[in-house]
Coordinates of C-alpha atoms in Angstrom, one line a residue:
X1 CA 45.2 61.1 -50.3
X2 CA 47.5 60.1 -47.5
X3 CA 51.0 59.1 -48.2
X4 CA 50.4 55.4 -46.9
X5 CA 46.9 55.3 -49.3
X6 CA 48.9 56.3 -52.3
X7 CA 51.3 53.8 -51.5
X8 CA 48.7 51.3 -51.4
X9 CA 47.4 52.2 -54.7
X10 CA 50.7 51.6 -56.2
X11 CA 51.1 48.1 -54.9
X12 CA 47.4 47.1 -55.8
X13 CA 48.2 48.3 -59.0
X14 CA 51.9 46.3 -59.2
X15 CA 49.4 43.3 -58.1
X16 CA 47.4 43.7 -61.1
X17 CA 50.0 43.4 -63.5
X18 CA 49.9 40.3 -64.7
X19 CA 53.0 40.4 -66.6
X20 CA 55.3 41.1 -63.6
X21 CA 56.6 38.1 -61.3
X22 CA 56.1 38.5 -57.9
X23 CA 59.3 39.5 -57.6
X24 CA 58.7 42.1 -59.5
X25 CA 55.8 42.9 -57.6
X26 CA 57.7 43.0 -54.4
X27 CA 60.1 45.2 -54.9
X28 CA 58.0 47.5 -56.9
X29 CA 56.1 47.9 -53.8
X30 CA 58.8 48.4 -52.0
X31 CA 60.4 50.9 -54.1
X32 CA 56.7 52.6 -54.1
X33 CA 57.1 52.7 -50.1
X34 CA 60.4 54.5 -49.5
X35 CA 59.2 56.9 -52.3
X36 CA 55.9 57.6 -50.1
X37 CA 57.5 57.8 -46.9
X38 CA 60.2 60.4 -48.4
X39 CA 57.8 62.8 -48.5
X40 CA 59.0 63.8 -44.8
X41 CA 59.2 67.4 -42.9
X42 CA 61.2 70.0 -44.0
X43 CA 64.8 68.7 -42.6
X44 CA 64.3 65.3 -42.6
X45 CA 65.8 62.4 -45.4
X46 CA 63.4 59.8 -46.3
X47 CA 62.1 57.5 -44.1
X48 CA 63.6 53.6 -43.9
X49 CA 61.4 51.7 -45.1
X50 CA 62.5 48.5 -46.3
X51 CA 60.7 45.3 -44.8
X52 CA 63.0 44.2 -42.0
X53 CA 63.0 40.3 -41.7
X54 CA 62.3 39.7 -38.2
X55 CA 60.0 37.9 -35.5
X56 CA 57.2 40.3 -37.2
X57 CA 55.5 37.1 -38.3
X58 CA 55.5 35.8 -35.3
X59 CA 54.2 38.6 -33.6
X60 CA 51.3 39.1 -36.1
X61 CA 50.2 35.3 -35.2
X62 CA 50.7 35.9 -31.4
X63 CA 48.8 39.5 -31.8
X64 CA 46.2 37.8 -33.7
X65 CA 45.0 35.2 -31.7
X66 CA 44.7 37.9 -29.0
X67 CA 43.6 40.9 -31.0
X68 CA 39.8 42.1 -31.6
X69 CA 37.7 39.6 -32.6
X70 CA 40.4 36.7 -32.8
X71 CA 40.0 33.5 -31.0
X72 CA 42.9 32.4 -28.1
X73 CA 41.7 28.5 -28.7
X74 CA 44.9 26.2 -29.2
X75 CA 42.6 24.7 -31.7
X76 CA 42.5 27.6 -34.2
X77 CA 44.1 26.8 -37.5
X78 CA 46.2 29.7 -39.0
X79 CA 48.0 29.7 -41.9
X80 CA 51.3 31.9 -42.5
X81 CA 51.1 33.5 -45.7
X82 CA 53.4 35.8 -47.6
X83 CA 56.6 37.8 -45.4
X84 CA 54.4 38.8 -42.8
X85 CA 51.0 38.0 -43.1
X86 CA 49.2 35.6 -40.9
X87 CA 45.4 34.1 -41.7
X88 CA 43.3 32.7 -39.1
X89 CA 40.9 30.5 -40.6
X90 CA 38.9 30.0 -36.9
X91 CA 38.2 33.7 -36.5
X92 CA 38.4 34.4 -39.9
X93 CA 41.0 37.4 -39.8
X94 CA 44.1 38.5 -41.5
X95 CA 46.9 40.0 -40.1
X96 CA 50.3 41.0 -41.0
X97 CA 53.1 43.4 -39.4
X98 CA 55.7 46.1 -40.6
X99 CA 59.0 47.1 -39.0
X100 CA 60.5 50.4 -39.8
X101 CA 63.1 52.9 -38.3
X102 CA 63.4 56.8 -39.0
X103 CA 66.2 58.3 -40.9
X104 CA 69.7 58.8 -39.1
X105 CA 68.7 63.0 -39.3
X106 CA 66.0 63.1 -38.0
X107 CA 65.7 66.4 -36.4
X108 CA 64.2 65.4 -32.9
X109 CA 63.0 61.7 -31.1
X110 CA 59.7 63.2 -31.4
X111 CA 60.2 63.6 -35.3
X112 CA 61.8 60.1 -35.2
X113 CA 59.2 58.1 -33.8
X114 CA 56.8 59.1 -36.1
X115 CA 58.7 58.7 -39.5
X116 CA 59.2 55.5 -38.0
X117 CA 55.9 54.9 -37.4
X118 CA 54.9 56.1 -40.7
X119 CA 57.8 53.5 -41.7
X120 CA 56.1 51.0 -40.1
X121 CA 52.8 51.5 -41.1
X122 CA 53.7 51.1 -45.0
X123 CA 55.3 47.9 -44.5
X124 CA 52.3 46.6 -42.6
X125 CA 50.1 47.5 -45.5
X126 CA 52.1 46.4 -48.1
X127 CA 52.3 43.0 -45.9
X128 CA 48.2 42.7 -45.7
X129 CA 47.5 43.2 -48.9
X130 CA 50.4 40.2 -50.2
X131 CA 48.7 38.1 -47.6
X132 CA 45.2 39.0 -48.2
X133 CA 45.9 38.8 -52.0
X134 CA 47.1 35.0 -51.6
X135 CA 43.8 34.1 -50.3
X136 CA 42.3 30.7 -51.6
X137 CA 38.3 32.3 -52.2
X138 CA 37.6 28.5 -54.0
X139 CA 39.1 25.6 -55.4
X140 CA 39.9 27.5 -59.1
X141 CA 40.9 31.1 -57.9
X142 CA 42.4 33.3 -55.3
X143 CA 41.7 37.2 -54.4
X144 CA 45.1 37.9 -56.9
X145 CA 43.1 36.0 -59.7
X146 CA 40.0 38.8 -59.2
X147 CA 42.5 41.6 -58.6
X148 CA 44.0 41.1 -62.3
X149 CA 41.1 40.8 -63.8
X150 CA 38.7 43.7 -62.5
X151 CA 39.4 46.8 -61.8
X152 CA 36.2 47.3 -59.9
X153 CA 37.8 44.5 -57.5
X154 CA 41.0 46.4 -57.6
X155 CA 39.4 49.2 -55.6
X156 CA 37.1 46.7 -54.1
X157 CA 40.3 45.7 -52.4
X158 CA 42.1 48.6 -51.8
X159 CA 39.2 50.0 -49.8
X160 CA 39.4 46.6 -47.3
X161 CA 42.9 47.1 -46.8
X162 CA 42.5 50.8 -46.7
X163 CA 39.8 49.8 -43.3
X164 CA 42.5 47.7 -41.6
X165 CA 42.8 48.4 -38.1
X166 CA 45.5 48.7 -35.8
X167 CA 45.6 46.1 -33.6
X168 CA 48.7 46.2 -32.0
X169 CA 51.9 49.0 -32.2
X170 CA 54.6 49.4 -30.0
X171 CA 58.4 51.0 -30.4
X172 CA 61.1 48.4 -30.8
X173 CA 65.3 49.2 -29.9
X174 CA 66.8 51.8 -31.7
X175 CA 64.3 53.6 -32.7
X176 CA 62.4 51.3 -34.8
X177 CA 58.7 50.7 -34.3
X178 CA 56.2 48.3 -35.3
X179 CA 52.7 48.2 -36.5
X180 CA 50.0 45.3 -36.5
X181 CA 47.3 45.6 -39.1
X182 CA 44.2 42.9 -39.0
X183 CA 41.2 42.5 -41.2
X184 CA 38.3 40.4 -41.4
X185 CA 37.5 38.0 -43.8
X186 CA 33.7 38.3 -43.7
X187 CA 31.6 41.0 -44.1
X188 CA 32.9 43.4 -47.5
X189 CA 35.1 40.3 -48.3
X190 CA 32.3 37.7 -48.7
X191 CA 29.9 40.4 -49.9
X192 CA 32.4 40.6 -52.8
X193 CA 34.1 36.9 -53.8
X194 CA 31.3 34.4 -52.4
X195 CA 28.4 34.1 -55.2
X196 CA 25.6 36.0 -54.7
X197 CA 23.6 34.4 -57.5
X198 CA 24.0 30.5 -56.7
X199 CA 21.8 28.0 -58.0
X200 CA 18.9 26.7 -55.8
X201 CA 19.6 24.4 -53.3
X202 CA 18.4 20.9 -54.7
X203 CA 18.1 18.3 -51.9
X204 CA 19.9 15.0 -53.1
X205 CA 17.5 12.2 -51.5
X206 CA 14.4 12.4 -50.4
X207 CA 13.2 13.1 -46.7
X208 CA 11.3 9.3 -46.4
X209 CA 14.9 7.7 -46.3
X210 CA 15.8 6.2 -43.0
X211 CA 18.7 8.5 -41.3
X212 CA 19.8 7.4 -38.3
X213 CA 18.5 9.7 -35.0
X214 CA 20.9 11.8 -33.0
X215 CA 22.4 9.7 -30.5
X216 CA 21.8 12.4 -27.8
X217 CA 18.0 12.4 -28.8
X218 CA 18.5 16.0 -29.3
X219 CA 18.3 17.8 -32.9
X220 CA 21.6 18.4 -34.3
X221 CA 22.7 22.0 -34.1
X222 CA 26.2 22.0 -36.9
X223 CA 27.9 19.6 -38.8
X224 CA 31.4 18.7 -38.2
X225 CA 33.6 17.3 -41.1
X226 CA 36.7 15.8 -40.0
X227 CA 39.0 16.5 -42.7
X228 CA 42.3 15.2 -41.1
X229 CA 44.5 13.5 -43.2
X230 CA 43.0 14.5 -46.2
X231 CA 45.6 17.4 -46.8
X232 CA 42.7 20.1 -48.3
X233 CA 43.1 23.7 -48.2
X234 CA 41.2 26.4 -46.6
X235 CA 39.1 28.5 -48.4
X236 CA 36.4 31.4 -48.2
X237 CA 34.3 29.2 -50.5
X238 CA 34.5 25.5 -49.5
X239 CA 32.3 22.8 -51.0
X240 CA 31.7 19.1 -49.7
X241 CA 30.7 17.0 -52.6
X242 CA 29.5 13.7 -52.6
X243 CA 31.3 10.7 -54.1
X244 CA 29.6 11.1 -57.1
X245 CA 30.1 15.1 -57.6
X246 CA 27.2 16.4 -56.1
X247 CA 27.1 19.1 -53.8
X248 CA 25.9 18.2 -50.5
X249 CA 26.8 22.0 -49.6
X250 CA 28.0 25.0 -50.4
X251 CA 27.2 28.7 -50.8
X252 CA 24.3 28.0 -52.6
X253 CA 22.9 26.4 -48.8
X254 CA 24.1 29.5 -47.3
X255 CA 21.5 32.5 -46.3
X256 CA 22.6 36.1 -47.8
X257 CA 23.4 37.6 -44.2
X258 CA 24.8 34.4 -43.1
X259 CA 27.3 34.1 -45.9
X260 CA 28.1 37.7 -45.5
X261 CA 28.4 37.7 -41.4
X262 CA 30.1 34.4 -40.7
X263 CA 31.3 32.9 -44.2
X264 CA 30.9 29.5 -45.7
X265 CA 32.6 27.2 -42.5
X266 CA 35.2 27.8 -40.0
X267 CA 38.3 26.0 -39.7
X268 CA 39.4 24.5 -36.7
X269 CA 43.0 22.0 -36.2
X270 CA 41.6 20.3 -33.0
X271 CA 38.3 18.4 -32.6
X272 CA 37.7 19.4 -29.0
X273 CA 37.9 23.0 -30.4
X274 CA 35.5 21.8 -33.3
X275 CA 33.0 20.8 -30.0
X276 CA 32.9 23.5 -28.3
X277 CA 32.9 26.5 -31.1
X278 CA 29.9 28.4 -31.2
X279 CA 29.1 28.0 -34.6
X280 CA 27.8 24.4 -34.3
X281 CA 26.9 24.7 -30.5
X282 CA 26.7 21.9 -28.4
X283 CA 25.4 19.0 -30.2
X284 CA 26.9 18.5 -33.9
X285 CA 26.7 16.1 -36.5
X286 CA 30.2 14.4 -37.5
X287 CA 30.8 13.1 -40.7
X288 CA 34.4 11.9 -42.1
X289 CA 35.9 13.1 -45.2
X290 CA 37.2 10.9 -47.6
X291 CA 39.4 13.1 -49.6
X292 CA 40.0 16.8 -51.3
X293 CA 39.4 18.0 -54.1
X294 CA 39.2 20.9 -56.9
X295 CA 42.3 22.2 -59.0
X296 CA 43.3 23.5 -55.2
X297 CA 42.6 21.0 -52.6
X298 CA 39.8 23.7 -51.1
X299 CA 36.4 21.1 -51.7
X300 CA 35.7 17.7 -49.6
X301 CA 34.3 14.9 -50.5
X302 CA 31.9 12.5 -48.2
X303 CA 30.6 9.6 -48.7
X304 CA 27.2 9.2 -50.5
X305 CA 25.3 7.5 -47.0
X306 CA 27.0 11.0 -45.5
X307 CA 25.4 12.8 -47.8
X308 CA 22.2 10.7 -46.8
X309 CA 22.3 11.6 -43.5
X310 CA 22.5 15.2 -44.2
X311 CA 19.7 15.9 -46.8
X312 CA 17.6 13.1 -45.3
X313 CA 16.2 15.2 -43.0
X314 CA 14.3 18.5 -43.8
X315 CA 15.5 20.4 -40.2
X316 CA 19.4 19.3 -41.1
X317 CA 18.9 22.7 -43.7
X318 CA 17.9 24.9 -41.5
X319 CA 22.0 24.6 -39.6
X320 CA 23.4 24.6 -43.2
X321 CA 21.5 28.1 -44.4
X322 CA 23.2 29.3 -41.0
X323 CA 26.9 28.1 -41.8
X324 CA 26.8 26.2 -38.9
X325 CA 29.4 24.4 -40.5
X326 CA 33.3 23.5 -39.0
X327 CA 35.7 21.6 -40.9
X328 CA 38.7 20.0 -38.7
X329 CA 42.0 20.0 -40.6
X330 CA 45.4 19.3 -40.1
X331 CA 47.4 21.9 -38.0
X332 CA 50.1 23.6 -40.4
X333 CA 53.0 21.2 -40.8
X334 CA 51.6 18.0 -39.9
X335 CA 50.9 15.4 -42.6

């Protein structure tokens, strides 16, 4: 096992101990890192490793909205979570960066840059997993809630994090160097926290109720909720309810390789983004929100004729078993 993957066990299993604060958590994992990266060549002294509070947040959100599958729309909602961790809940990614510089001794600027990228590299994982781990998955629980509970999610997770790819590296001034590490939030990660064994899909009014015709003339292709003002939460597993409690969607909706390819929605900040994204193509139906809810603030609620003009019409299921579904929220610091 590498020195970077035994790190990574240790701070999974520092996560998992529900007795310890976050604190305690933190510095565990960063005691666990400097122990990992002293390891180092023969003439060496161990590598520094602490995190380094820096623009590395910043550069994890610019690097993700221009790294491998992200999206560069000004409308893409993103979320900073953790020291260094960044979520984008448009592309559905997560990405966090780690600073670290070699040891004073090194022995050569060859031998330096890598210690330092080794540093680096550490710090980055460490800084995925506390982001990735803080992840709402519904409106009760988070990744952390599954990770101190199951150790068969414990290496669930430690594998994802493990598959990170480098995104983004480059050597900073005096030696340090930096690494970007990005993950996606479909795929493994819905395969293991959305439901795979949801209820059937009940539709809540009948098909002979009068629903009000695109005004394009063309079938809807998405559904738009505009959430702004409500103040609700991203999540992998988002519901929209109806006034009276009823799911008007969910995962239950959601076909197997959909939920595990695209996820649940996609979150966007701007409408015009919401418009143009290719989940919903080019002629979506809009509904408003009325409010959030769930112990988090992850679920909507609609209004009942909303709901109406969902489920009253039989094609309308066809874009929700796809997850053609974007919810506009508030960009991060606006009220």
């Amino acid at each position: 096992m590498s020195r970077t993957k035994h790190c990574l066990v240790a701070l999974i299993a520092a996560s998992a101990m529900g007795c310890q604060s976050d604190v305690d958590v933190r510095e565990k994992g960063a005691s666990d890192i400097r122990t990992a990266s002293s390891t180092n060549p023969p003439g060496s002294s161990a590598v520094a490793s602490t995190p380094v509070q820096s623009p590395a947040a910043s550069t994890a959100i610019s690097t993700a909205h221009n790294g491998q599958g992200a999206t560069t729309d000004s409308g893409s909602y993103t979320e900073v979570v953790g020291q260094e961790g960044v979520v984008d809940w448009t592309a559905g990614i997560v990405t966090a960066s780690g600073i670290g510089f070699p040891p004073a001794d090194a022995l050569n600027s060859i031998q330096a840059r890598l210690l330092a990228k080794r540093a680096a590299q550490s710090v980055a994982y460490r800084n995925l997993l506390e982001a990735f781990t803080a992840v709402r998955v519904d409106s009760t629980t988070t990744v952390k809630n599954y990770v101190t509970t199951s150790d068969e999610i414990q290496v669930k997770v430690q594998g994802m994090v493990e598959d990170a790819k480098i995104i983004h590296e480059r050597q900073l001034e005096k030696g340090g160097y930096e690494v970007t590490l990005q993950m996606k939030l479909t795929g493994r990660v819905s395969e293991t926290f959305v439901p795979k064994n949801a209820p059937p899909v009940k539709r809540l009014v009948a098909e002979t109720l009068p629903t009000p015709p695109p005004k394009s003339g063309m079938a809807y292709t998405g559904l738009v909720v505009d959430a702004r003002g409500t103040g609700v939460r991203p999540a992998l597993v988002p519901r929209i309810l109806t006034e009276d409690g009823q799911e008007a969607y969910s995962q239950s909706y959601v076909l197997a390789k959909y939920r595990q390819n695209q996820g649940i929605a996609a979150y966007v900040s701007d409408p015009a983004a919401a418009k143009t994204h290719p989940k919903v193509t080019d002629n979506p139906l809009y509904v408003k929100a009325l409010r959030p809810a769930g112990n988090s603030q992850t679920d909507l609620v609609i209004s009942n004729a909303a709901a109406q003009t969902i489920h009253g019409v039989k094609d309308h299921f066809e874009f929700l078993e796809k997850a053609q579904v974007i919810l506009i929220v508030d960009r991060a610091g606006s009220s």
